[in-house]
Coordinates of C-alpha atoms in Angstrom, one line a residue:
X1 CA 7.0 25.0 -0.1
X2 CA 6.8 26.2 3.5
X3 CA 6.9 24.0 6.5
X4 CA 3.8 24.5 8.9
X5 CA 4.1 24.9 12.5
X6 CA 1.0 22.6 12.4
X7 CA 2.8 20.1 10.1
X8 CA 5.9 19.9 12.9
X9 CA 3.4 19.0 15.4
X10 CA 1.6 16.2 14.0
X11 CA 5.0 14.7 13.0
X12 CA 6.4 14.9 17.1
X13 CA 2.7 13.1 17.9
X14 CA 4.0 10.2 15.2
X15 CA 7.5 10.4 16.9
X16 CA 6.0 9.8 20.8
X17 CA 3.1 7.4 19.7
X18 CA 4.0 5.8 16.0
X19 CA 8.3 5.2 15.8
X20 CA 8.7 7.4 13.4
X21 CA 12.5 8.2 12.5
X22 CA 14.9 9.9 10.2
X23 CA 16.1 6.3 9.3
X24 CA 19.7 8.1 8.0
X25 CA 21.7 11.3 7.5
X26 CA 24.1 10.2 4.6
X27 CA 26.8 12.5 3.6
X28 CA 28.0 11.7 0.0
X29 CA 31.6 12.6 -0.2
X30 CA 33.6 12.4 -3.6
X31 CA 37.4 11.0 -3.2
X32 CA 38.2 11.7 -7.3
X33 CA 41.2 14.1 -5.8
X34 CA 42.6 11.2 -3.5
X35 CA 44.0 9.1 -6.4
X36 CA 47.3 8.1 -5.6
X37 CA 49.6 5.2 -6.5
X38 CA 51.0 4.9 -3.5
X39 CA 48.9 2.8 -1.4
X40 CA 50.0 4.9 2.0
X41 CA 49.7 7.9 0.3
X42 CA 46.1 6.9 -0.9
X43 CA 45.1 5.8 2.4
X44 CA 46.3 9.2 4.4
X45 CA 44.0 11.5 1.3
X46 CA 41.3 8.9 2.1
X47 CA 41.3 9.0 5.6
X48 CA 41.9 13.5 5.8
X49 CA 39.7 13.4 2.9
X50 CA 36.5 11.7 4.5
X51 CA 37.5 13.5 8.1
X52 CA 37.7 16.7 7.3
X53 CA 34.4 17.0 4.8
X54 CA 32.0 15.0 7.2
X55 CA 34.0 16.4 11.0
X56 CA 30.2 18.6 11.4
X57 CA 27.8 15.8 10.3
X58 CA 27.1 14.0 13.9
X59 CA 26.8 17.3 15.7
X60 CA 24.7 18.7 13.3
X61 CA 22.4 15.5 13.4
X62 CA 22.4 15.5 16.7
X63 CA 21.5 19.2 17.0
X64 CA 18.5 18.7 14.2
X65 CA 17.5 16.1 16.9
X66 CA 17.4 18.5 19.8
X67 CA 15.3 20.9 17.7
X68 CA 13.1 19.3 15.9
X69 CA 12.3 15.9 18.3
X70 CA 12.7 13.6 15.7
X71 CA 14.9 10.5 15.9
X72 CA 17.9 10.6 13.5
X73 CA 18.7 6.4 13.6
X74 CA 21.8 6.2 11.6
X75 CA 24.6 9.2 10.5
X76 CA 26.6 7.5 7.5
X77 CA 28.8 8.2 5.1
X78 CA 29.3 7.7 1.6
X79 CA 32.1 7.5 -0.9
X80 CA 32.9 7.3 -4.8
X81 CA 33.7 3.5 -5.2
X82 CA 37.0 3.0 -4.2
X83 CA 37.8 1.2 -7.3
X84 CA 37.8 3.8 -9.9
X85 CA 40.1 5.7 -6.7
X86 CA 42.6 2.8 -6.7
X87 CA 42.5 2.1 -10.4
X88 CA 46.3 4.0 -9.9
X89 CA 47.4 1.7 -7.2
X90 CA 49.1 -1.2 -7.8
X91 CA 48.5 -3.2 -4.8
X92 CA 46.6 -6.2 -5.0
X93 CA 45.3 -5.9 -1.5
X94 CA 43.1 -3.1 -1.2
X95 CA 42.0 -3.6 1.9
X96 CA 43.9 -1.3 3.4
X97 CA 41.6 1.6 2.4
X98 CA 38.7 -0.4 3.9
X99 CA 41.1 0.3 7.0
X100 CA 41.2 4.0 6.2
X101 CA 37.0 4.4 5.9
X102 CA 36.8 2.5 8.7
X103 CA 39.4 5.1 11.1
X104 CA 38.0 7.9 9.7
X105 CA 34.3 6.3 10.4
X106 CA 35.8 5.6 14.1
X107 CA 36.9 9.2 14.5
X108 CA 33.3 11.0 12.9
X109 CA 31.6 8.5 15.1
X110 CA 29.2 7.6 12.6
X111 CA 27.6 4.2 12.3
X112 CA 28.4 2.8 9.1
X113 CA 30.3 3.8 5.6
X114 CA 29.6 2.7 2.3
X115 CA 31.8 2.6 -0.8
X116 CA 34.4 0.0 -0.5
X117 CA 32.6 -0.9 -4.4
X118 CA 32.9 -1.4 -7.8
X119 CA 31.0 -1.3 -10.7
X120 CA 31.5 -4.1 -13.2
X121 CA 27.7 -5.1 -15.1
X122 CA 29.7 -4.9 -18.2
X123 CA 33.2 -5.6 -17.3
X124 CA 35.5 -6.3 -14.6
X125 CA 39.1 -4.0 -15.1
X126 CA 42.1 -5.0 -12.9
X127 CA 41.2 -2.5 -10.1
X128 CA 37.4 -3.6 -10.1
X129 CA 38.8 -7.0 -9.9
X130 CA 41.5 -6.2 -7.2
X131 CA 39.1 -4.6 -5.0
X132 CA 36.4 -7.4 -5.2
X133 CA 39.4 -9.8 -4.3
X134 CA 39.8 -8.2 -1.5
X135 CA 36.1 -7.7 0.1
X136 CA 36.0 -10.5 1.8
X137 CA 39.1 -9.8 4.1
X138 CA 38.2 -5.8 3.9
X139 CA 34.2 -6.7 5.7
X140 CA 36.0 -9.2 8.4
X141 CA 38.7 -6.7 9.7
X142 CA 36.2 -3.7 9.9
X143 CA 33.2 -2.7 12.0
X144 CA 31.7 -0.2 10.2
X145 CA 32.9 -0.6 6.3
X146 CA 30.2 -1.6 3.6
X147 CA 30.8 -3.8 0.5
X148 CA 28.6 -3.0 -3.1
X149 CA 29.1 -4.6 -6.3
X150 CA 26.8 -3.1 -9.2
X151 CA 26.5 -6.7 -11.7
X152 CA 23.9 -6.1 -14.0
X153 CA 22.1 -3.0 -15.8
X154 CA 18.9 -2.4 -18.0
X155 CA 21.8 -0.6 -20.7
X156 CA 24.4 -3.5 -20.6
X157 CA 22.5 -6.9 -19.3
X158 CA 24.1 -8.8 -16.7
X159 CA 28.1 -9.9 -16.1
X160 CA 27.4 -13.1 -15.0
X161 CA 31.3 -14.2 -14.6
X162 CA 30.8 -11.1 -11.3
X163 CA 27.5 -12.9 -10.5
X164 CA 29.7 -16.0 -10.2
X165 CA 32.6 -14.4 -8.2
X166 CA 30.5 -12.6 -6.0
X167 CA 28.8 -15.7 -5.1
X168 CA 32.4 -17.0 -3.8
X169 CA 32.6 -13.7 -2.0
X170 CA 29.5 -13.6 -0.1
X171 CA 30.3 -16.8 1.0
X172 CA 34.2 -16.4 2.3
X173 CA 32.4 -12.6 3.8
X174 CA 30.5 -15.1 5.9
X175 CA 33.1 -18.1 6.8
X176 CA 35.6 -15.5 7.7
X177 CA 32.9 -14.3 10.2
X178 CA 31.7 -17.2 12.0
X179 CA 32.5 -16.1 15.1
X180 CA 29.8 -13.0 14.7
X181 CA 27.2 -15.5 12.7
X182 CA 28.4 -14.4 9.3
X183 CA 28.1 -10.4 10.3
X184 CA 30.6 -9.9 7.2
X185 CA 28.2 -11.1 4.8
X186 CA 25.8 -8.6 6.3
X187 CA 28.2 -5.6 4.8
X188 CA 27.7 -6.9 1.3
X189 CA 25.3 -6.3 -1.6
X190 CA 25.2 -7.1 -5.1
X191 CA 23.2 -4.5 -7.3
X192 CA 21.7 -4.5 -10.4
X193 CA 21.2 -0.7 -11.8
X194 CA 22.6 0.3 -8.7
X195 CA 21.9 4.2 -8.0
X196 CA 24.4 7.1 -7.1
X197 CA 22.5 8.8 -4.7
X198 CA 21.0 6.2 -2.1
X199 CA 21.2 6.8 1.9
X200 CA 20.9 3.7 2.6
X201 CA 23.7 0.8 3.5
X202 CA 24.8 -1.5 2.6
X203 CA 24.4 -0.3 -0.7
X204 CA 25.3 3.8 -0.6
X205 CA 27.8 5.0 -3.1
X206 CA 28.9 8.2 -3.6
X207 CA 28.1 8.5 -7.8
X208 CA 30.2 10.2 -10.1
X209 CA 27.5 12.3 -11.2
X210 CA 27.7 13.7 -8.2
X211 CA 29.2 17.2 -6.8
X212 CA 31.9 17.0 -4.1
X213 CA 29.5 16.9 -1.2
X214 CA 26.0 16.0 -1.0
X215 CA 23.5 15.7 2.2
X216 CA 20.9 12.9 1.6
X217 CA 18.5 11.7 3.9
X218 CA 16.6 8.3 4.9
X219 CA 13.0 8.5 5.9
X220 CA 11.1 5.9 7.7
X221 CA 7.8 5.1 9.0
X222 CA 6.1 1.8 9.0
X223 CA 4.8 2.6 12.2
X224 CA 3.1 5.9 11.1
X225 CA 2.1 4.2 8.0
X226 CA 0.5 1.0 10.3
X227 CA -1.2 3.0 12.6
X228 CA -2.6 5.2 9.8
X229 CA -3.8 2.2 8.0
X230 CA -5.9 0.6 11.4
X231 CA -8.1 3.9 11.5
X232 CA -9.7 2.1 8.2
X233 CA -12.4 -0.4 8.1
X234 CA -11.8 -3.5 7.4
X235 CA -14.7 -2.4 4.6
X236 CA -12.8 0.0 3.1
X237 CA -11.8 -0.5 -0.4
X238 CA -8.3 -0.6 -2.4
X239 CA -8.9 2.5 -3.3
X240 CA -9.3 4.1 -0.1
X241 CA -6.2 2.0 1.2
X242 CA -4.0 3.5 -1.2
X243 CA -5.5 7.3 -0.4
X244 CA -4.7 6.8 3.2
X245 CA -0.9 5.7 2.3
X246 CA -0.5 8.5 -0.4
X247 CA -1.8 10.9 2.4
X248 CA 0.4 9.0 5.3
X249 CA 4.0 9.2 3.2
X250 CA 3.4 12.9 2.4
X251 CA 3.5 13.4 6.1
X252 CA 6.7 11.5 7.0
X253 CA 8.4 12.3 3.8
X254 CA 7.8 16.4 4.5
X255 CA 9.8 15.4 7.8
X256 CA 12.8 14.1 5.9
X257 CA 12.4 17.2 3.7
X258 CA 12.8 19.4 6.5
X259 CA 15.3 17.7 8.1
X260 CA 17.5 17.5 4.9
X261 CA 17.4 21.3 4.2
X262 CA 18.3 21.7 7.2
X263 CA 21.2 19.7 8.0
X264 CA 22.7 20.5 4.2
X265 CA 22.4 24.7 5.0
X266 CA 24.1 23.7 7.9
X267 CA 26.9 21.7 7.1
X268 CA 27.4 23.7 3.8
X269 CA 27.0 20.6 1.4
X270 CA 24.2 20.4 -1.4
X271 CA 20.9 19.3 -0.8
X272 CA 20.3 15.8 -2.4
X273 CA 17.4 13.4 -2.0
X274 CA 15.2 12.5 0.3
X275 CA 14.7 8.1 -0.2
X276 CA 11.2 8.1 1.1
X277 CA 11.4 4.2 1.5
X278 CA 9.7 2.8 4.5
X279 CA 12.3 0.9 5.8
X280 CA 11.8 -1.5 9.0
X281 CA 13.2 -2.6 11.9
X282 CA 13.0 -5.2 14.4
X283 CA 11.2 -3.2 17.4
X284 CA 7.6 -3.8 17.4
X285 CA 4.7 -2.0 15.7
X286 CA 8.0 -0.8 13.1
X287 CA 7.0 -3.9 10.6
X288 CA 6.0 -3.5 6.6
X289 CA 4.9 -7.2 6.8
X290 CA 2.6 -5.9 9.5
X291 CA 1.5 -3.1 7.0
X292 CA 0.5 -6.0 4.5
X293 CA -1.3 -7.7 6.9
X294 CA -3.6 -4.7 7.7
X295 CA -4.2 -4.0 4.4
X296 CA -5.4 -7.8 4.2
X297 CA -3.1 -10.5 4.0
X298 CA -3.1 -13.5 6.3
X299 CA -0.1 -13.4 6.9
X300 CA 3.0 -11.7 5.0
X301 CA 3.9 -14.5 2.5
X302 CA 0.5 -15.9 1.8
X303 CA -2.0 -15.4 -0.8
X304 CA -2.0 -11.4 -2.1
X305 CA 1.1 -10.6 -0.7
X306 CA 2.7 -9.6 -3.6
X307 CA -0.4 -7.4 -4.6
X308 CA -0.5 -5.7 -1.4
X309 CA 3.2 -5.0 -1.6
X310 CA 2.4 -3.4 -5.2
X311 CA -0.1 -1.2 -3.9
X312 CA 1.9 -0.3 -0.7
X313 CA 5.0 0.8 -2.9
X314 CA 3.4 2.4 -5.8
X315 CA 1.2 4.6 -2.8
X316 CA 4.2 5.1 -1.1
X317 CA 5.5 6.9 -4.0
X318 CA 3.0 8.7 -5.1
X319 CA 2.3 10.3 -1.9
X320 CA 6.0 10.6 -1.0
X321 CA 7.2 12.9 -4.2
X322 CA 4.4 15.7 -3.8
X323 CA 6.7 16.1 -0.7
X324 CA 10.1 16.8 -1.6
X325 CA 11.8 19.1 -3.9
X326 CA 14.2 16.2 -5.1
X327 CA 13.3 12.5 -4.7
X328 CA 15.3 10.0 -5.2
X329 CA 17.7 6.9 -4.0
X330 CA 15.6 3.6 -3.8
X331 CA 12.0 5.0 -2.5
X332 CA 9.3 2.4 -2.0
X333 CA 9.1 -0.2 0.9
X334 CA 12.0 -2.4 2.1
X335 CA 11.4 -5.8 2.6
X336 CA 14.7 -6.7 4.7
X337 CA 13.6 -10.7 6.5
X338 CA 16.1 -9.9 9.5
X339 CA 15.0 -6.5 10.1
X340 CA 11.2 -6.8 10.3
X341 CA 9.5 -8.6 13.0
X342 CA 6.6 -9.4 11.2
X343 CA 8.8 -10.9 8.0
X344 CA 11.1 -12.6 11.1
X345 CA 7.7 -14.5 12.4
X346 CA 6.5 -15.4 8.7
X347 CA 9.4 -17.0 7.7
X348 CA 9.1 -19.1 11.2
X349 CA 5.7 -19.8 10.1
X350 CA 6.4 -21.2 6.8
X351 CA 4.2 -18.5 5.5
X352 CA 7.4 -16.8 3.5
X353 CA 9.7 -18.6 1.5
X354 CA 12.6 -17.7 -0.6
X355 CA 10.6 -18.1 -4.0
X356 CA 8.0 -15.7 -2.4
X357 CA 10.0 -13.1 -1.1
X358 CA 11.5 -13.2 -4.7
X359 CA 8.1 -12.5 -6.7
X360 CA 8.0 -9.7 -4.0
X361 CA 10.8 -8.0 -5.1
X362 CA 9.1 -7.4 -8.6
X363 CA 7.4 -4.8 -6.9
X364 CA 9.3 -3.7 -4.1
X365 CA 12.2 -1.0 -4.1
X366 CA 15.5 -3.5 -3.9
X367 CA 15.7 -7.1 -3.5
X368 CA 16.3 -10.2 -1.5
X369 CA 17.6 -8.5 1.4
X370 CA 19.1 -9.3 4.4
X371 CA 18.5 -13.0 4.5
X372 CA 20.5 -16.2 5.7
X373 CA 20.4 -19.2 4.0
X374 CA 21.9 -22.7 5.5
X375 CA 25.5 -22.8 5.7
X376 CA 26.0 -26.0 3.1
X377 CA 24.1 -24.2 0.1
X378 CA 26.9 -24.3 -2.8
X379 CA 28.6 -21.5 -4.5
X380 CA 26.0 -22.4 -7.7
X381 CA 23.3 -22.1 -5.9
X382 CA 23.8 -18.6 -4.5
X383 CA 25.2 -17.9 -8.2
X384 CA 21.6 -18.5 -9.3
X385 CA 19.9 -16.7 -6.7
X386 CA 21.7 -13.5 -7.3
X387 CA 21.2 -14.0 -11.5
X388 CA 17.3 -14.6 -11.0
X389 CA 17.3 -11.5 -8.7
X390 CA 19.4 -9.4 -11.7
X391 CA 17.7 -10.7 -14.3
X392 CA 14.4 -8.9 -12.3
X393 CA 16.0 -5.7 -12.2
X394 CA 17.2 -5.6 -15.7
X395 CA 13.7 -7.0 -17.6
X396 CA 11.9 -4.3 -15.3
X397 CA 14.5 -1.7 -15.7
X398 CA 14.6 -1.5 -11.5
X399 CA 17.0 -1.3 -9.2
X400 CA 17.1 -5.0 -7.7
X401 CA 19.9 -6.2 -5.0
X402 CA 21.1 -9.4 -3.1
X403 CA 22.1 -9.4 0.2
X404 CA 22.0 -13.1 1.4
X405 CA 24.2 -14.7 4.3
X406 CA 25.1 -17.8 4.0
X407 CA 24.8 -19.3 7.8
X408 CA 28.3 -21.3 7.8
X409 CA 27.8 -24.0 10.6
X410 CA 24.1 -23.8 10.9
X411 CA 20.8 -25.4 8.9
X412 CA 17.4 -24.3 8.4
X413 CA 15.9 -23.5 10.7
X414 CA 18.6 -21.8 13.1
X415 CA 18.3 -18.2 13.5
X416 CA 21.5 -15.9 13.4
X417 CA 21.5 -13.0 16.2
X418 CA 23.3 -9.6 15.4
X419 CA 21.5 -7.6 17.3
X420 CA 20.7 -3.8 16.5
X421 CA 18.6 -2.5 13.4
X422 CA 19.9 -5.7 11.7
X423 CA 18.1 -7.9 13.9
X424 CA 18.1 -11.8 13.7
X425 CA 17.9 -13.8 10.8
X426 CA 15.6 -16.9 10.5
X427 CA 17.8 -19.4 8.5
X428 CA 15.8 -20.2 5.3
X429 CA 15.3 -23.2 3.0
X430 CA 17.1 -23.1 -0.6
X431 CA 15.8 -25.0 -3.6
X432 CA 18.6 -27.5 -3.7
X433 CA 18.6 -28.0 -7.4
X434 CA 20.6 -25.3 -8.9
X435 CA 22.7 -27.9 -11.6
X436 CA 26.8 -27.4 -11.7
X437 CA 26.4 -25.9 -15.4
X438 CA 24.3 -22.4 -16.0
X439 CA 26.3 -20.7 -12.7
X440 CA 30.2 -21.5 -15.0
X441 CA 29.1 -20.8 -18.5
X442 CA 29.9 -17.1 -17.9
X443 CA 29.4 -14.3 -20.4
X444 CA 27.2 -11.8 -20.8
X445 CA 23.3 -12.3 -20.4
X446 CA 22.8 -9.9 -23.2
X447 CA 20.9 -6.3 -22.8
X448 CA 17.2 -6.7 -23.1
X449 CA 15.1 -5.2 -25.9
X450 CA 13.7 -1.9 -23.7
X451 CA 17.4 -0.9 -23.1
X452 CA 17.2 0.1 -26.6
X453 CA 15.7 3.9 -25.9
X454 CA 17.4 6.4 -28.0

């Protein structure tokens, strides 16, 4: 499909007026040739790896920027989970690739890098176990590293001995980063049916179905999609709703289609996906809750929230794909609490609550997302948060995640500051009565029916 003069200029009018971005250029990078089982050895074919692959990607963005007027936010990089690379390795301290990304992320100047992960939804081998071991200290002694843990899956149910120790590890992420209000815990996510191909941190891996280098791209847009959605009557129907956000993501989502061509033709990697997810942040008029509200909801959290959301994401989508010659990643709407105004002030309110936010994830594109959670809530607790979250994805056969910070020091009520596209963080109420039992019996929650397919 051609790209329209016409179609270029409507997109720089939502740029100047609406906050529309390129939320993230994220080049995928495999590291299957930097097995080693030295750990120094592994470290330096990391580091040259990563460097040498990705040296192009922030002048290229930056250039794409220049031309085109449209924002890129984040340039990222991901990598193949560096568990299966340091299966090899003998160390028990992995960290020291975490140090490695994080260099060569210093010397591309990118933002972030995803990949210090493992996948273990059903079971945990000595390096998976190794590298988990270490995340904790990996998160707190880098800047720009990112954690994933893939728990659960529609084909193999959920591990919920990971769900346990992933529990401990979000928590010592976030006491070994008080001094930053629990940043570290900000760096981690725990995934059920985790994809290979998202753009989007903390959760980007680089899959092994994947060829050496791969260019996917981020869109954005609650903004666009906001200011698209006040041109309607407060008379109009559902139905006309959901026809004005079909037509609105087929705008942004041709943006991200252009800029992905480009910047892949020009840094000589494959084309991948465009995640046409309206992700928020924490600069006004850039809100989904505000979204929800337009299309009707009191406030984000109350009565018809989780309908709205429904019809938001599924419009999102259907608009969004006619756009793209290869959609893919996590696509829908983000519902991150610390990155959204409009979620930020109804959690305040009392209007959103944990249990809320959790029905919203049914029909939202990940999970419980970036949200803290009083610094006394035990290791149980969180264990059941992240195994109702799982037990979501795998039922629904979605990708689901966890992303919670626990707020060491502070109580509901508080609200955690780190600044940037990750905002502040409203400290949340937990239901205190998670029992001492169903969090240690371990095991296997067993596959569901629908994973039987073939």
């Amino acid at each position: 499909m051609a790209i329209t003069p016409e179609e270029v200029a409507e997109t720089l009018s939502m740029v100047s007026q609406q906050n529309l971005d390129l939320r993230t250029i994220t080049m995928g990078i495999s590291l299957f040739g930097c097995a080693d089982e030295s750990m120094d050895r592994l470290c330096t074919k990391v580091y040259d790896r990563i460097t040498r692959t990705a040296e192009r990607l922030v002048p290229v963005a930056d250039e794409l920027e220049r031309e085109y007027g449209i924002p890129i936010a984040n340039k990222r990089v991901s990598v193949t989970p560096i568990a299966q690379i340091a299966a090899g390795c003998a160390d028990a301290d992995l960290s020291p690739v975490a140090h490695a990304m994080n260099r060569a992320a210093q010397t591309l100047g990118i933002d972030f890098m995803g990949g210090f992960s493992a996948l273990v939804h059903k079971g945990m081998g000595d390096a998976d176990r190794r590298l988990i071991e270490s995340i904790p200290h990996a998160l707190a002694t880098t800047e720009r590293v990112c954690s994933s843990v893939n728990v659960a899956s529609v084909r193999a149910g959920i591990n919920m001995d990971a769900v346990l120790l992933m529990a401990h590890k979000i928590r010592e992420a976030a006491e070994l980063t008080t001094s930053i209000d629990c940043y570290g815990a900000a760096k981690l996510v725990v995934f059920s049916n985790m994809v290979e191909d998202s753009p989007f941190m903390a959760g980007a891996i680089h899959g092994s179905g994947e060829c050496d280098a791969v260019i996917n791209v981020g869109v954005s847009g609650p903004g666009v999609m906001a200011a698209a959605l006040q041109e309607l009557p407060s008379t109009a129907s559902l139905m006309d709703v959901a026809e004005r956000i079909k037509q609105t993501a087929f705008k942004i989502t041709r943006a991200g289609e252009l800029m992905s061509r480009e910047a892949a033709r020009r840094l000589g990697a494959e084309k991948g996906i465009v995640d046409l997810s309206l992700a928020p942040t924490p600069a006004a008029g850039d809100s989904v809750a505000r979204i929800l509200e337009i299309i009707g909801v009191g406030e984000c959290g109350g009565p018809g929230t989780t309908c709205a959301l429904a019809l938001l994401n599924d419009a999102v989508k259907k608009g969004g794909v006619m756009a793209s010659s290869s959609v893919g990643g996590l696509s829908g709407a983000f519902i991150p609490v610390s990155e959204d105004a409009g979620m930020i002030a109804a959690a305040q309110d009392g209007a959103l609550s944990l249990e809320k936010l959790e029905a919203m994830t049914c029909v939202c594109s990940v999970g419980l997302d970036m949200i803290a959670i009083p610094g006394d809530t035990s290791v149980e607790a969180i264990a059941g948060i992240i195994a109702d979250e799982m037990a979501i994805g795998v039922i629904n056969g979605k990708t689901t995640a966890v992303r919670l910070i626990p707020a060491i020091g502070h109580a509901e009520g508080d609200l955690l500051e780190f600044g940037g596209l990750f905002g502040s963080a409203p400290v949340m109420p937990v239901n205190p009565f998670a029992g001492s039992v169903f969090a240690h019996r371990g095991g296997r929650f067993p596959a569901p029916l629908n994973s039987l397919r073939n």
